[in-house]
Every structure is written in C-alpha cells, then in structure tokens.
PDB file of C-alpha atoms in Angstrom:
ATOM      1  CA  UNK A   1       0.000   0.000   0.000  1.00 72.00           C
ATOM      2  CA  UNK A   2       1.361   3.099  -0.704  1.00 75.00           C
ATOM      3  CA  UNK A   3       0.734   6.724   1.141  1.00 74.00           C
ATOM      4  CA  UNK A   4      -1.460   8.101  -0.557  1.00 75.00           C
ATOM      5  CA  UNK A   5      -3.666   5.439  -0.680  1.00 76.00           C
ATOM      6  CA  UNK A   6      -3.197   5.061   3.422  1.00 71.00           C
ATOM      7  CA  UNK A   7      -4.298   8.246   3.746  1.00 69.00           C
ATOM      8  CA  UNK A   8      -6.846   8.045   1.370  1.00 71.00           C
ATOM      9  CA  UNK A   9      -7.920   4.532   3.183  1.00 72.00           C
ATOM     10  CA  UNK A  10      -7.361   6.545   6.841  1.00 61.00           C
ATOM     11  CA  UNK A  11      -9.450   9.178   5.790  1.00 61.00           C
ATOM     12  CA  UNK A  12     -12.395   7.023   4.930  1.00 64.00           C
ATOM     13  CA  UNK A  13     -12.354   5.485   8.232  1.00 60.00           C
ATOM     14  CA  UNK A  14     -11.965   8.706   9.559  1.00 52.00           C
ATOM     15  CA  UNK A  15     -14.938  10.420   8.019  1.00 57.00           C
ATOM     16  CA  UNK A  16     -16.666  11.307  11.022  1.00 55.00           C
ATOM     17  CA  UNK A  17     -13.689  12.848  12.549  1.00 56.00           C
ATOM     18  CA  UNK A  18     -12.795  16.548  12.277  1.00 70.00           C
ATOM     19  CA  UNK A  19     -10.587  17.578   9.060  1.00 80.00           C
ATOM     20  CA  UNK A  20      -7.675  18.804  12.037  1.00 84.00           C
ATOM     21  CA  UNK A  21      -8.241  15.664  13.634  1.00 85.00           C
ATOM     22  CA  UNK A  22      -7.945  13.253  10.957  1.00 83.00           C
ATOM     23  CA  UNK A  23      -4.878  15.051   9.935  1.00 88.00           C
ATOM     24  CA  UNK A  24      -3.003  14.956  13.071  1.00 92.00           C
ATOM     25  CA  UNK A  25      -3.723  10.903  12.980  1.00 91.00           C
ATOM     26  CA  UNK A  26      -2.422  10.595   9.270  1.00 90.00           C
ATOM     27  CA  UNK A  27       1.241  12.335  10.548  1.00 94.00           C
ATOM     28  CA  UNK A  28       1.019  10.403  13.982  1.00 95.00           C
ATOM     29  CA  UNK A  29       1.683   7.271  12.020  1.00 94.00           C
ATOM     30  CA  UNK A  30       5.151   8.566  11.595  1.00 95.00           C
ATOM     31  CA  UNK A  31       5.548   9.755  15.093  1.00 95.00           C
ATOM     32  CA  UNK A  32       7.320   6.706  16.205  1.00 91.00           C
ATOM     33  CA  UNK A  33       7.382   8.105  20.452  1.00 92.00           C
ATOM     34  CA  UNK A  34       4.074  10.002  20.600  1.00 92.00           C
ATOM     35  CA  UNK A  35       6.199  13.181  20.858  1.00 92.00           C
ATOM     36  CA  UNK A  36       4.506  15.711  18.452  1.00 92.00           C
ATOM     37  CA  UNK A  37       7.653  15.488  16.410  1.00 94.00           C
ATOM     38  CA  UNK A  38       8.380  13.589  13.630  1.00 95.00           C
ATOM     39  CA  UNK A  39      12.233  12.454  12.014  1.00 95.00           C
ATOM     40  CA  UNK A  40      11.809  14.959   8.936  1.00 95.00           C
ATOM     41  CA  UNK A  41      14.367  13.230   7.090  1.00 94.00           C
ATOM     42  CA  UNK A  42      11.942  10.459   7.023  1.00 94.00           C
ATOM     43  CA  UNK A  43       8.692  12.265   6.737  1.00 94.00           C
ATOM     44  CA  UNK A  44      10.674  14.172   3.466  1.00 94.00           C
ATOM     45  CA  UNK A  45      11.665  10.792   2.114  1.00 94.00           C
ATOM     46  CA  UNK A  46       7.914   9.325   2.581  1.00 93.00           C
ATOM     47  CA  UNK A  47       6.472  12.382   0.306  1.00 92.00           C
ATOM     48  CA  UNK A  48       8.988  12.645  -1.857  1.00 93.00           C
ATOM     49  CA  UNK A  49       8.887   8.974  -2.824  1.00 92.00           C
ATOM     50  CA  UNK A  50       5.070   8.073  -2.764  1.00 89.00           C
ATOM     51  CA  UNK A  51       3.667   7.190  -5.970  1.00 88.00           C
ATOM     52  CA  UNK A  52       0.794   9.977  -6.514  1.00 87.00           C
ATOM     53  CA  UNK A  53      -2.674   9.319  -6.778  1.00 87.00           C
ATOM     54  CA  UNK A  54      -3.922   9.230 -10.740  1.00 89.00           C
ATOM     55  CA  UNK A  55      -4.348  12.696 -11.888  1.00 89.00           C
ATOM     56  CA  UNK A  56      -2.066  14.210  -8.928  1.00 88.00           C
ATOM     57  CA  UNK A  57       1.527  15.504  -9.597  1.00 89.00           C
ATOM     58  CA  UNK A  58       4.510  13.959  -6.854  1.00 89.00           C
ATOM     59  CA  UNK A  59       5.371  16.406  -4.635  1.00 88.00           C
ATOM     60  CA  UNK A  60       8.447  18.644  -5.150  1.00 91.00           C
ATOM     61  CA  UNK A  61      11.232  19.431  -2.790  1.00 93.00           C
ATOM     62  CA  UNK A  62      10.817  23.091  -3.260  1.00 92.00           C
ATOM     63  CA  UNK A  63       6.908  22.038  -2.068  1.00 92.00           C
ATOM     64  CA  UNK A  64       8.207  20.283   0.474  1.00 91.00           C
ATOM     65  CA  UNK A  65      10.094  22.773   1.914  1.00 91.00           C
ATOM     66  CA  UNK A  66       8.015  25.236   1.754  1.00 90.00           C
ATOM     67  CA  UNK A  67       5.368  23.161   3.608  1.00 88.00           C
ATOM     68  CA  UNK A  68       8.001  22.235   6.291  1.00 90.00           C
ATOM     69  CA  UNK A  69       9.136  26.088   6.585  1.00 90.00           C
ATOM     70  CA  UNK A  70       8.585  27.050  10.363  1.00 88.00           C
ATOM     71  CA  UNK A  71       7.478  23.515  11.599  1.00 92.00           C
ATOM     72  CA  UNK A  72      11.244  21.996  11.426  1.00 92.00           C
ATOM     73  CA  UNK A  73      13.521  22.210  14.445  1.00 90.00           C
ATOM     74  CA  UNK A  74      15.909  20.344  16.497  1.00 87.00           C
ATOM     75  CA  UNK A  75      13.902  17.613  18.848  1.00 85.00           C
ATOM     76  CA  UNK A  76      12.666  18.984  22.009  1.00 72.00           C
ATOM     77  CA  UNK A  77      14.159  15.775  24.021  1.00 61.00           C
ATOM     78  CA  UNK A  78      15.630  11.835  22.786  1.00 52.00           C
ATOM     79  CA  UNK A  79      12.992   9.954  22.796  1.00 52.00           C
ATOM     80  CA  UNK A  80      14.024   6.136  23.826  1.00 47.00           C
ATOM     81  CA  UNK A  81      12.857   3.035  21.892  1.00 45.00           C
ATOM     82  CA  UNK A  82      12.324   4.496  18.735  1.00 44.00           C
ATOM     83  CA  UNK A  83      13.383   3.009  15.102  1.00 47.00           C
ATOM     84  CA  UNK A  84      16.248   4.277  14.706  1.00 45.00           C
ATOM     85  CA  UNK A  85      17.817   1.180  17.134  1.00 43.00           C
ATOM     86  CA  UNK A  86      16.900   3.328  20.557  1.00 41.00           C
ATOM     87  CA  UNK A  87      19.027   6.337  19.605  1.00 43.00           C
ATOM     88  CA  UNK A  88      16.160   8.526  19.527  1.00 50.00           C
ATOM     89  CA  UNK A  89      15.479  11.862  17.151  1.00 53.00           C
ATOM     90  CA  UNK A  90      18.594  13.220  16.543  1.00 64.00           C
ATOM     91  CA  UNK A  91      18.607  15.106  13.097  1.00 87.00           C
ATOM     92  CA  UNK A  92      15.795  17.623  12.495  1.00 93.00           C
ATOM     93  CA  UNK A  93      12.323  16.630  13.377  1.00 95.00           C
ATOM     94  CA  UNK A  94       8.904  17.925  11.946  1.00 95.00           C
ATOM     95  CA  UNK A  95       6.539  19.838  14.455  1.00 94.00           C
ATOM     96  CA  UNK A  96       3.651  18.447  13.418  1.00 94.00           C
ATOM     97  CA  UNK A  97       0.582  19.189  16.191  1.00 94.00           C
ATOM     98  CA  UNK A  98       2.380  23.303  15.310  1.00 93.00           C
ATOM     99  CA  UNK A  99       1.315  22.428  11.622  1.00 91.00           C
ATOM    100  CA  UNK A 100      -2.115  21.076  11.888  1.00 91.00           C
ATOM    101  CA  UNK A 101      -2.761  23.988  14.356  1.00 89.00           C
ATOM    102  CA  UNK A 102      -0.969  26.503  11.654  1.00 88.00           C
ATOM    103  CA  UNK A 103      -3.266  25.407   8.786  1.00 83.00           C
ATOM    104  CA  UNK A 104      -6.721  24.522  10.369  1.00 80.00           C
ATOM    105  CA  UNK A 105      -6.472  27.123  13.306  1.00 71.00           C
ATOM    106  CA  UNK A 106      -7.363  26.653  16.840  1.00 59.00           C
ATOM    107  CA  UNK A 107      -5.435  24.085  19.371  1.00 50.00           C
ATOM    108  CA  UNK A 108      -7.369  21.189  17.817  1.00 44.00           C
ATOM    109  CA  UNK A 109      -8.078  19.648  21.638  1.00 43.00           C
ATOM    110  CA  UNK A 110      -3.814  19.218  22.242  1.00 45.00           C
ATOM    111  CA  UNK A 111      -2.690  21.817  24.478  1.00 42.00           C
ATOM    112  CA  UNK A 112      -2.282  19.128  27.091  1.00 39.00           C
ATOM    113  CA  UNK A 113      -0.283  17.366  25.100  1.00 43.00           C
ATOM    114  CA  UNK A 114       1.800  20.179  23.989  1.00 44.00           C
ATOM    115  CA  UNK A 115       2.529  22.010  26.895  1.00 42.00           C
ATOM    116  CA  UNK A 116       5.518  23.525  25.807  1.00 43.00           C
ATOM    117  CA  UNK A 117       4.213  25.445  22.671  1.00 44.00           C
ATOM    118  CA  UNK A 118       2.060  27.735  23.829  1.00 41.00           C
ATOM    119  CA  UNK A 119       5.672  30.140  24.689  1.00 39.00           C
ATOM    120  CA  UNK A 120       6.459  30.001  20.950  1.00 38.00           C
TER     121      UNK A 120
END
C-alpha cells in the first residue's frame, strides 16, 4: 500500500472525525514516540517517494520545503525506543501538532499534550 492510498484509506475510516483531527492521525503514524515530532528526514523521504494518486503531480522538494518552513527544528528531548535502534530523534524533526494547528487554526483539543508550545 502506498501513502497516498493510506491516507486516502485513513481518511475514509476517519470520516466522522474533524478535518484537524484526521490530519493529526495521518502524521502520527510517523511519530514513532508520541512526541509531536516527527524524524523529517523520514517524513521528506515518505512524500517525496510516494507514488501519486492518478491525476495528482509527486510532490516537489521546493513544495516540500516550503510546507516544512517554520514547523522543522531540532527535537525537544531523545525519545528512547524508537526506530532508529533506541538512539532517539537526533537530526531535524517535523513539528507536526504546530502544523495542523498553523493550517486549520485553533489548538485542535492538544494543548495538554503540547505544553511547551504555547511560549512560541
């Protein structure tokens, strides 16, 4: 199965959900310790190299980029346990609960979970 059609697939199952909602659970799939943040190497790699849906155009990196723009830091702590072998995040990592919130508006129901972003 490829992304798109995850998503696509994800989003059907989803339907009920809010837009926000189901698009915070679609990016959680890559959040491999539940952090809010995900490896953006491998997020970049994921878009970059998904086979497009018929009629859509693959993503760009200039796109790409420009989507990540303002959402890409350095990871707010090591997480423990994840893929990488239990080294944790340590390249740049995708804010992703800053995007959802960026593009839909409003703290989609996470400030608990995000404690830490309301200073930013």
């Amino acid at each position: 199965m490829n992304f798109p059609t995850f998503l696509n697939t994800l989003s059907g199952l989803m339907a009920s959900m809010s837009p926000s909602q189901e698009l915070l659970n679609a990016l959680a799939a890559f959040d491999d310790d539940d952090s809010g943040q995900i490896d953006a190497t491998e997020l970049r790699d994921a878009l970059l190299h998904t086979s497009p849906e018929d009629g859509e155009e693959r993503l760009t990196e200039r796109q790409i980029d420009e989507v990540f723009s303002g959402f890409i830091g350095r990871p707010a702590f090591i997480g423990r346990g994840a893929k990488s072998g239990g080294m944790g995040k340590r390249g740049e990592v995708f804010q992703y609960h800053d995007f959802v919130r960026s593009i839909m508006g409003g703290d989609n129901g996470n400030s608990a979970k995000n404690e830490g972003d309301a200073h930013v």
